[in-house]
Amino acid sequence: MKKRRILYLALVMMLGISVSVFAAGKLETINSEQKVVLNDETVNVAGYMIEESNYYKIRDIAAVLNNTKAKFNVSYNPEKKTVEIVTGENYMIENADLNSSKVEAKSVMKGNQKVFINGKEANLQSYLINGNNYFKLRDLGKALAFEVDFDNTTKTVLMKSDFISKTVKHNDYVEISGYNIAINKAYNIFTTAHPNAKVTEISFEKDDGVYVYEIEGIEGKTKYEMKIDKNTGEIIKDRKDGIAKQGDTKKTFDLSEVKSVEYLLNQGLKNAGKDDKVKEWKLSIDDGKLVFDIELFSGLEIEVNGLSGEIMDIDD
């Protein structure tokens, strides 16, 4: 293992790549040479490669997404020592933004600051590099509803600000998704309206001829129910829905911990017939486990573990 690490460091030195090694040689920080493309246009944003993942300055990402549907504002609260993100708000670009190209990572440490998105704490891994907060791009995409992919042939990072879920094979799931509004965005709409509420269930279903996200949550003893149009993001219904029962707090979950809907659907549909079609799905806690329940038009019901993607049950 040590020989491989020495050869690795020798190679990057020969190539002239800037590397920062810290924590007794356990972690290397390399200037990323990968091009970044947003909505088919190259953007000037530089990052670092840490443990084979791309990390970018969060203010740079806010700057490049500023004129898109995925825009967000980010600020630092010095009193609370927290990073605070608000989706849908414009970001005021600063002189230091988008000017970090080819800067050596002289100071690198694991981030220990809490991050809040629309007032709710988010579980995002970060590093403090040269005094700035850098986050894993895929984590940011998942939390803030923009798509991140990688073209291995051209070594290009691909970003899409209008998140459209990919078509799941061998069914017409695309007819009931289209995802003009991604699940992350719907989740953020709910948490913005009810910043102190915790989500207990998210479902995707047809309501009066329109496909909607239905999100349920609790705040103290109050239960909330919200329905969001999946095409427009319009809040169709937002109401108090009774009194929370004892033990309901154990049935809450954070979307940042969940596998993507596309992944969970693909896992479940491996067990479906070729011509079967998705009718609706639901994400909730059942018997202490996070369950992604897929219902097909054939009547087949497939339960997938929302954290691992493992098939839990198939009921026909």
mmCIF file of C-alpha atoms in Angstrom:
data_model
loop_
_atom_site.group_PDB
_atom_site.id
_atom_site.type_symbol
_atom_site.label_atom_id
_atom_site.label_comp_id
_atom_site.label_asym_id
_atom_site.label_seq_id
_atom_site.Cartn_x
_atom_site.Cartn_y
_atom_site.Cartn_z
ATOM 1 C CA MET A 1 0.000 0.000 0.000
ATOM 2 C CA LYS A 2 2.856 2.392 0.873
ATOM 3 C CA LYS A 3 4.603 1.626 -2.436
ATOM 4 C CA ARG A 4 1.432 2.428 -4.354
ATOM 5 C CA ARG A 5 1.075 5.747 -2.506
ATOM 6 C CA ILE A 6 4.710 6.678 -3.218
ATOM 7 C CA LEU A 7 4.304 5.841 -6.914
ATOM 8 C CA TYR A 8 1.080 7.879 -6.982
ATOM 9 C CA LEU A 9 2.750 10.944 -5.483
ATOM 10 C CA ALA A 10 5.731 10.580 -7.817
ATOM 11 C CA LEU A 11 3.396 10.501 -10.811
ATOM 12 C CA VAL A 12 1.456 13.629 -9.894
ATOM 13 C CA MET A 13 4.739 15.465 -9.222
ATOM 14 C CA MET A 14 6.018 14.488 -12.685
ATOM 15 C CA LEU A 15 2.788 15.758 -14.224
ATOM 16 C CA GLY A 16 3.101 19.068 -12.418
ATOM 17 C CA ILE A 17 -0.142 18.628 -10.526
ATOM 18 C CA SER A 18 -0.400 20.529 -7.263
ATOM 19 C CA VAL A 19 -0.865 18.189 -4.315
ATOM 20 C CA SER A 20 -1.442 18.921 -0.661
ATOM 21 C CA VAL A 21 -0.792 16.082 1.781
ATOM 22 C CA PHE A 22 -1.837 16.324 5.405
ATOM 23 C CA ALA A 23 -2.844 14.208 8.386
ATOM 24 C CA ALA A 24 0.357 12.146 8.279
ATOM 25 C CA GLY A 25 0.046 11.515 4.536
ATOM 26 C CA LYS A 26 -3.419 10.006 4.738
ATOM 27 C CA LEU A 27 -5.155 12.451 2.407
ATOM 28 C CA GLU A 28 -4.060 14.096 -0.844
ATOM 29 C CA THR A 29 -5.696 17.202 -2.255
ATOM 30 C CA ILE A 30 -5.145 17.630 -5.992
ATOM 31 C CA ASN A 31 -6.135 20.484 -8.272
ATOM 32 C CA SER A 32 -8.873 19.024 -10.462
ATOM 33 C CA GLU A 33 -8.063 19.100 -14.169
ATOM 34 C CA GLN A 34 -11.626 18.256 -15.164
ATOM 35 C CA LYS A 35 -13.693 20.666 -17.244
ATOM 36 C CA VAL A 36 -17.080 21.670 -15.840
ATOM 37 C CA VAL A 37 -20.093 22.116 -18.137
ATOM 38 C CA LEU A 38 -23.401 23.608 -16.988
ATOM 39 C CA ASN A 39 -26.419 23.222 -19.280
ATOM 40 C CA ASP A 40 -24.073 22.447 -22.226
ATOM 41 C CA GLU A 41 -21.870 25.506 -21.629
ATOM 42 C CA THR A 42 -18.377 25.460 -20.099
ATOM 43 C CA VAL A 43 -18.149 27.381 -16.827
ATOM 44 C CA ASN A 44 -15.095 28.812 -15.108
ATOM 45 C CA VAL A 45 -15.116 26.951 -11.829
ATOM 46 C CA ALA A 46 -12.082 25.211 -10.339
ATOM 47 C CA GLY A 47 -12.062 22.501 -7.734
ATOM 48 C CA TYR A 48 -10.008 19.891 -5.964
ATOM 49 C CA MET A 49 -9.946 16.118 -6.122
ATOM 50 C CA ILE A 50 -10.093 14.506 -2.676
ATOM 51 C CA GLU A 51 -10.336 10.723 -2.383
ATOM 52 C CA GLU A 52 -11.528 10.475 -6.009
ATOM 53 C CA SER A 53 -14.381 12.960 -5.526
ATOM 54 C CA ASN A 54 -14.707 16.516 -6.839
ATOM 55 C CA TYR A 55 -15.018 19.284 -4.261
ATOM 56 C CA TYR A 56 -15.897 22.852 -5.235
ATOM 57 C CA LYS A 57 -16.154 26.129 -3.386
ATOM 58 C CA ILE A 58 -19.801 26.520 -2.491
ATOM 59 C CA ARG A 59 -19.769 30.228 -3.378
ATOM 60 C CA ASP A 60 -18.503 29.373 -6.874
ATOM 61 C CA ILE A 61 -21.372 26.923 -7.368
ATOM 62 C CA ALA A 62 -23.829 29.566 -6.142
ATOM 63 C CA ALA A 63 -22.309 32.009 -8.636
ATOM 64 C CA VAL A 64 -22.611 29.746 -11.700
ATOM 65 C CA LEU A 65 -26.175 28.717 -10.798
ATOM 66 C CA ASN A 66 -27.258 32.290 -10.081
ATOM 67 C CA ASN A 67 -29.370 32.764 -13.210
ATOM 68 C CA THR A 68 -30.920 29.295 -13.247
ATOM 69 C CA LYS A 69 -33.895 27.577 -11.602
ATOM 70 C CA ALA A 70 -31.449 25.929 -9.192
ATOM 71 C CA LYS A 71 -30.143 29.238 -7.836
ATOM 72 C CA PHE A 72 -29.415 29.581 -4.134
ATOM 73 C CA ASN A 73 -27.945 32.111 -1.749
ATOM 74 C CA VAL A 74 -25.181 31.169 0.676
ATOM 75 C CA SER A 75 -23.785 33.072 3.635
ATOM 76 C CA TYR A 76 -21.753 32.489 6.761
ATOM 77 C CA ASN A 77 -23.193 33.233 10.194
ATOM 78 C CA PRO A 78 -20.186 34.229 12.337
ATOM 79 C CA GLU A 79 -22.156 34.170 15.590
ATOM 80 C CA LYS A 80 -23.455 30.635 15.119
ATOM 81 C CA LYS A 81 -20.461 29.584 12.994
ATOM 82 C CA THR A 82 -22.786 28.002 10.458
ATOM 83 C CA VAL A 83 -23.075 27.960 6.668
ATOM 84 C CA GLU A 84 -26.602 29.025 5.694
ATOM 85 C CA ILE A 85 -28.172 28.255 2.313
ATOM 86 C CA VAL A 86 -31.519 29.519 1.019
ATOM 87 C CA THR A 87 -32.816 28.019 -2.220
ATOM 88 C CA GLY A 88 -34.512 30.170 -4.858
ATOM 89 C CA GLU A 89 -32.699 33.352 -3.783
ATOM 90 C CA ASN A 90 -30.172 35.295 -5.850
ATOM 91 C CA TYR A 91 -26.530 35.171 -4.788
ATOM 92 C CA MET A 92 -24.478 38.362 -4.687
ATOM 93 C CA ILE A 93 -21.283 37.449 -6.548
ATOM 94 C CA GLU A 94 -18.093 38.641 -4.840
ATOM 95 C CA ASN A 95 -14.722 39.556 -6.347
ATOM 96 C CA ALA A 96 -13.126 36.420 -4.938
ATOM 97 C CA ASP A 97 -15.645 34.130 -6.631
ATOM 98 C CA LEU A 98 -14.673 32.116 -9.715
ATOM 99 C CA ASN A 99 -11.029 33.140 -9.352
ATOM 100 C CA SER A 100 -9.589 30.045 -7.689
ATOM 101 C CA SER A 101 -8.148 28.348 -10.788
ATOM 102 C CA LYS A 102 -4.918 26.392 -10.217
ATOM 103 C CA VAL A 103 -4.447 27.626 -6.646
ATOM 104 C CA GLU A 104 -2.463 25.186 -4.544
ATOM 105 C CA ALA A 105 -4.300 23.810 -1.525
ATOM 106 C CA LYS A 106 -1.889 25.073 1.097
ATOM 107 C CA SER A 107 -4.294 24.789 4.010
ATOM 108 C CA VAL A 108 -6.697 21.835 4.131
ATOM 109 C CA MET A 109 -8.779 20.538 7.005
ATOM 110 C CA LYS A 110 -12.036 18.672 7.394
ATOM 111 C CA GLY A 111 -14.978 21.014 7.786
ATOM 112 C CA ASN A 112 -16.684 21.030 11.150
ATOM 113 C CA GLN A 113 -19.202 23.794 10.522
ATOM 114 C CA LYS A 114 -22.887 22.955 10.468
ATOM 115 C CA VAL A 115 -24.786 23.610 7.249
ATOM 116 C CA PHE A 116 -28.425 24.690 7.141
ATOM 117 C CA ILE A 117 -30.603 24.610 4.016
ATOM 118 C CA ASN A 118 -33.777 26.665 4.351
ATOM 119 C CA GLY A 119 -33.369 26.566 8.121
ATOM 120 C CA LYS A 120 -32.890 22.795 8.387
ATOM 121 C CA GLU A 121 -29.556 21.180 9.174
ATOM 122 C CA ALA A 122 -28.110 19.216 6.253
ATOM 123 C CA ASN A 123 -25.635 16.374 6.413
ATOM 124 C CA LEU A 124 -22.972 17.532 3.934
ATOM 125 C CA GLN A 125 -19.313 16.581 4.065
ATOM 126 C CA SER A 126 -16.973 19.512 3.533
ATOM 127 C CA TYR A 127 -13.352 20.631 3.653
ATOM 128 C CA LEU A 128 -11.948 24.016 4.559
ATOM 129 C CA ILE A 129 -9.390 24.722 1.832
ATOM 130 C CA ASN A 130 -7.402 27.956 1.916
ATOM 131 C CA GLY A 131 -10.064 29.393 4.227
ATOM 132 C CA ASN A 132 -13.045 28.557 1.982
ATOM 133 C CA ASN A 133 -15.734 25.887 2.319
ATOM 134 C CA TYR A 134 -15.587 23.181 -0.348
ATOM 135 C CA PHE A 135 -18.312 20.569 -0.754
ATOM 136 C CA LYS A 136 -18.664 17.367 -2.758
ATOM 137 C CA LEU A 137 -20.492 18.388 -5.924
ATOM 138 C CA ARG A 138 -22.782 15.340 -6.016
ATOM 139 C CA ASP A 139 -23.872 16.015 -2.428
ATOM 140 C CA LEU A 140 -24.726 19.611 -3.323
ATOM 141 C CA GLY A 141 -26.656 18.461 -6.386
ATOM 142 C CA LYS A 142 -28.722 16.047 -4.354
ATOM 143 C CA ALA A 143 -29.442 18.583 -1.603
ATOM 144 C CA LEU A 144 -30.148 21.553 -3.895
ATOM 145 C CA ALA A 145 -31.902 19.829 -6.821
ATOM 146 C CA PHE A 146 -29.447 20.140 -9.691
ATOM 147 C CA GLU A 147 -28.111 17.190 -11.646
ATOM 148 C CA VAL A 148 -24.461 16.120 -11.571
ATOM 149 C CA ASP A 149 -22.963 13.558 -13.933
ATOM 150 C CA PHE A 150 -19.543 12.708 -15.337
ATOM 151 C CA ASP A 151 -18.458 11.988 -18.904
ATOM 152 C CA ASN A 152 -15.597 9.547 -18.492
ATOM 153 C CA THR A 153 -14.608 9.791 -22.168
ATOM 154 C CA THR A 154 -13.999 13.546 -22.120
ATOM 155 C CA LYS A 155 -13.262 13.744 -18.371
ATOM 156 C CA THR A 156 -15.952 16.390 -18.016
ATOM 157 C CA VAL A 157 -18.183 17.194 -15.046
ATOM 158 C CA LEU A 158 -21.743 17.728 -16.316
ATOM 159 C CA MET A 159 -24.250 19.878 -14.442
ATOM 160 C CA LYS A 160 -27.923 20.459 -15.263
ATOM 161 C CA SER A 161 -29.813 23.159 -13.398
ATOM 162 C CA ASP A 162 -33.265 21.953 -14.499
ATOM 163 C CA PHE A 163 -33.249 18.502 -12.930
ATOM 164 C CA ILE A 164 -35.069 16.017 -15.163
ATOM 165 C CA SER A 165 -35.162 12.464 -13.896
ATOM 166 C CA LYS A 166 -33.943 9.901 -16.422
ATOM 167 C CA THR A 167 -36.381 7.452 -17.947
ATOM 168 C CA VAL A 168 -36.522 4.139 -16.146
ATOM 169 C CA LYS A 169 -36.268 1.288 -18.651
ATOM 170 C CA HIS A 170 -39.090 -1.102 -19.632
ATOM 171 C CA ASN A 171 -41.983 1.027 -18.397
ATOM 172 C CA ASP A 172 -43.598 4.411 -18.981
ATOM 173 C CA TYR A 173 -42.502 5.959 -15.700
ATOM 174 C CA VAL A 174 -41.478 9.060 -17.641
ATOM 175 C CA GLU A 175 -45.184 9.720 -18.332
ATOM 176 C CA ILE A 176 -45.875 10.148 -14.650
ATOM 177 C CA SER A 177 -42.649 11.936 -13.805
ATOM 178 C CA GLY A 178 -41.098 14.340 -16.265
ATOM 179 C CA TYR A 179 -39.833 15.891 -13.055
ATOM 180 C CA ASN A 180 -40.001 19.566 -13.940
ATOM 181 C CA ILE A 181 -39.918 19.807 -10.154
ATOM 182 C CA ALA A 182 -37.437 17.353 -8.635
ATOM 183 C CA ILE A 183 -38.185 15.614 -5.358
ATOM 184 C CA ASN A 184 -35.423 17.677 -3.721
ATOM 185 C CA LYS A 185 -37.157 20.886 -4.763
ATOM 186 C CA ALA A 186 -40.530 19.660 -3.493
ATOM 187 C CA TYR A 187 -38.891 18.687 -0.211
ATOM 188 C CA ASN A 188 -37.379 22.178 0.053
ATOM 189 C CA ILE A 189 -40.771 23.792 -0.659
ATOM 190 C CA PHE A 190 -42.240 21.906 2.289
ATOM 191 C CA THR A 191 -39.350 22.622 4.677
ATOM 192 C CA THR A 192 -39.374 26.305 3.715
ATOM 193 C CA ALA A 193 -43.081 26.564 4.551
ATOM 194 C CA HIS A 194 -42.606 24.570 7.768
ATOM 195 C CA PRO A 195 -38.954 25.082 8.832
ATOM 196 C CA ASN A 196 -39.380 23.337 12.184
ATOM 197 C CA ALA A 197 -41.342 20.363 10.876
ATOM 198 C CA LYS A 198 -39.842 16.923 10.308
ATOM 199 C CA VAL A 199 -40.924 14.884 7.299
ATOM 200 C CA THR A 200 -42.679 11.557 7.920
ATOM 201 C CA GLU A 201 -43.782 10.603 4.401
ATOM 202 C CA ILE A 202 -43.296 11.579 0.749
ATOM 203 C CA SER A 203 -45.476 10.090 -1.970
ATOM 204 C CA PHE A 204 -45.893 10.602 -5.707
ATOM 205 C CA GLU A 205 -49.394 9.952 -6.996
ATOM 206 C CA LYS A 206 -52.254 11.176 -9.132
ATOM 207 C CA ASP A 207 -54.698 13.587 -7.505
ATOM 208 C CA ASP A 208 -57.697 14.883 -9.486
ATOM 209 C CA GLY A 209 -55.931 14.034 -12.744
ATOM 210 C CA VAL A 210 -52.670 15.770 -11.787
ATOM 211 C CA TYR A 211 -49.514 14.081 -10.552
ATOM 212 C CA VAL A 212 -48.402 15.573 -7.273
ATOM 213 C CA TYR A 213 -45.944 15.153 -4.463
ATOM 214 C CA GLU A 214 -47.725 14.677 -1.166
ATOM 215 C CA ILE A 215 -45.494 15.439 1.801
ATOM 216 C CA GLU A 216 -46.485 14.856 5.406
ATOM 217 C CA GLY A 217 -44.623 16.056 8.476
ATOM 218 C CA ILE A 218 -44.899 16.874 12.151
ATOM 219 C CA GLU A 219 -43.954 19.826 14.319
ATOM 220 C CA GLY A 220 -44.494 19.188 17.992
ATOM 221 C CA LYS A 221 -48.012 17.787 18.234
ATOM 222 C CA THR A 222 -49.143 19.220 14.895
ATOM 223 C CA LYS A 223 -49.286 17.187 11.691
ATOM 224 C CA TYR A 224 -49.001 18.873 8.275
ATOM 225 C CA GLU A 225 -49.975 17.734 4.793
ATOM 226 C CA MET A 226 -48.827 19.480 1.611
ATOM 227 C CA LYS A 227 -49.540 18.671 -2.043
ATOM 228 C CA ILE A 228 -47.251 20.095 -4.728
ATOM 229 C CA ASP A 229 -47.838 20.056 -8.493
ATOM 230 C CA LYS A 230 -44.930 18.071 -9.975
ATOM 231 C CA ASN A 231 -44.864 20.229 -13.136
ATOM 232 C CA THR A 232 -45.067 23.747 -11.720
ATOM 233 C CA GLY A 233 -44.089 23.472 -8.068
ATOM 234 C CA GLU A 234 -47.388 25.131 -7.144
ATOM 235 C CA ILE A 235 -48.639 24.322 -3.652
ATOM 236 C CA ILE A 236 -52.077 22.810 -4.267
ATOM 237 C CA LYS A 237 -52.828 22.129 -0.618
ATOM 238 C CA ASP A 238 -51.114 22.988 2.658
ATOM 239 C CA ARG A 239 -53.032 22.230 5.824
ATOM 240 C CA LYS A 240 -52.838 21.001 9.381
ATOM 241 C CA ASP A 241 -53.772 17.341 9.416
ATOM 242 C CA GLY A 242 -54.611 16.420 12.977
ATOM 243 C CA ILE A 243 -52.568 15.730 16.073
ATOM 244 C CA ALA A 244 -49.333 13.758 16.052
ATOM 245 C CA LYS A 245 -49.379 10.491 17.965
ATOM 246 C CA GLN A 246 -46.874 9.379 20.530
ATOM 247 C CA GLY A 247 -43.992 7.748 18.682
ATOM 248 C CA ASP A 248 -44.480 9.697 15.435
ATOM 249 C CA THR A 249 -41.151 11.462 16.005
ATOM 250 C CA LYS A 250 -39.461 8.084 15.469
ATOM 251 C CA LYS A 251 -40.973 7.939 11.983
ATOM 252 C CA THR A 252 -39.217 11.014 10.579
ATOM 253 C CA PHE A 253 -36.371 11.039 8.051
ATOM 254 C CA ASP A 254 -34.064 13.431 6.206
ATOM 255 C CA LEU A 255 -34.093 13.272 2.410
ATOM 256 C CA SER A 256 -30.310 13.795 2.260
ATOM 257 C CA GLU A 257 -29.863 10.292 3.694
ATOM 258 C CA VAL A 258 -32.063 8.605 1.075
ATOM 259 C CA LYS A 259 -30.904 6.941 -2.137
ATOM 260 C CA SER A 260 -32.112 8.777 -5.260
ATOM 261 C CA VAL A 261 -35.632 7.992 -6.474
ATOM 262 C CA GLU A 262 -34.250 6.955 -9.859
ATOM 263 C CA TYR A 263 -31.925 4.428 -8.212
ATOM 264 C CA LEU A 264 -34.659 3.012 -5.973
ATOM 265 C CA LEU A 265 -37.072 2.693 -8.905
ATOM 266 C CA ASN A 266 -34.486 0.918 -11.020
ATOM 267 C CA GLN A 267 -33.757 -1.479 -8.177
ATOM 268 C CA GLY A 268 -37.424 -2.295 -7.690
ATOM 269 C CA LEU A 269 -38.325 -2.541 -11.367
ATOM 270 C CA LYS A 270 -35.762 -5.253 -11.979
ATOM 271 C CA ASN A 271 -38.484 -7.473 -10.527
ATOM 272 C CA ALA A 272 -41.325 -6.122 -12.685
ATOM 273 C CA GLY A 273 -42.717 -7.430 -15.945
ATOM 274 C CA LYS A 274 -41.442 -5.896 -19.180
ATOM 275 C CA ASP A 275 -44.741 -4.159 -19.973
ATOM 276 C CA ASP A 276 -45.667 -3.230 -16.413
ATOM 277 C CA LYS A 277 -46.099 0.418 -15.463
ATOM 278 C CA VAL A 278 -45.514 2.460 -12.331
ATOM 279 C CA LYS A 279 -48.692 3.808 -10.787
ATOM 280 C CA GLU A 280 -47.295 5.585 -7.719
ATOM 281 C CA TRP A 281 -44.628 5.389 -5.026
ATOM 282 C CA LYS A 282 -44.252 6.253 -1.360
ATOM 283 C CA LEU A 283 -41.293 6.842 0.973
ATOM 284 C CA SER A 284 -41.901 6.362 4.697
ATOM 285 C CA ILE A 285 -40.735 4.667 7.880
ATOM 286 C CA ASP A 286 -42.280 1.230 8.423
ATOM 287 C CA ASP A 287 -41.359 -0.924 11.413
ATOM 288 C CA GLY A 288 -38.286 1.213 12.048
ATOM 289 C CA LYS A 289 -36.997 0.974 8.465
ATOM 290 C CA LEU A 290 -37.078 3.518 5.641
ATOM 291 C CA VAL A 291 -39.184 1.900 2.914
ATOM 292 C CA PHE A 292 -39.650 2.943 -0.728
ATOM 293 C CA ASP A 293 -42.950 1.365 -1.787
ATOM 294 C CA ILE A 294 -43.583 1.053 -5.546
ATOM 295 C CA GLU A 295 -47.084 0.226 -6.794
ATOM 296 C CA LEU A 296 -47.517 -0.939 -10.384
ATOM 297 C CA PHE A 297 -50.669 -0.934 -12.529
ATOM 298 C CA SER A 298 -50.572 -4.732 -12.575
ATOM 299 C CA GLY A 299 -51.135 -4.697 -8.812
ATOM 300 C CA LEU A 300 -47.575 -5.776 -8.045
ATOM 301 C CA GLU A 301 -46.125 -3.988 -5.016
ATOM 302 C CA ILE A 302 -42.365 -3.838 -4.464
ATOM 303 C CA GLU A 303 -40.721 -2.615 -1.259
ATOM 304 C CA VAL A 304 -37.154 -1.314 -1.476
ATOM 305 C CA ASN A 305 -34.913 -0.236 1.406
ATOM 306 C CA GLY A 306 -34.597 3.546 1.022
ATOM 307 C CA LEU A 307 -31.075 3.601 2.448
ATOM 308 C CA SER A 308 -29.452 0.582 0.803
ATOM 309 C CA GLY A 309 -31.595 -0.130 -2.269
ATOM 310 C CA GLU A 310 -32.088 -3.761 -1.240
ATOM 311 C CA ILE A 311 -35.383 -5.478 -2.124
ATOM 312 C CA MET A 312 -37.379 -6.018 1.067
ATOM 313 C CA ASP A 313 -40.617 -7.555 -0.186
ATOM 314 C CA ILE A 314 -42.566 -8.325 -3.368
ATOM 315 C CA ASP A 315 -46.327 -8.683 -3.058
ATOM 316 C CA ASP A 316 -48.497 -9.663 -6.005
#
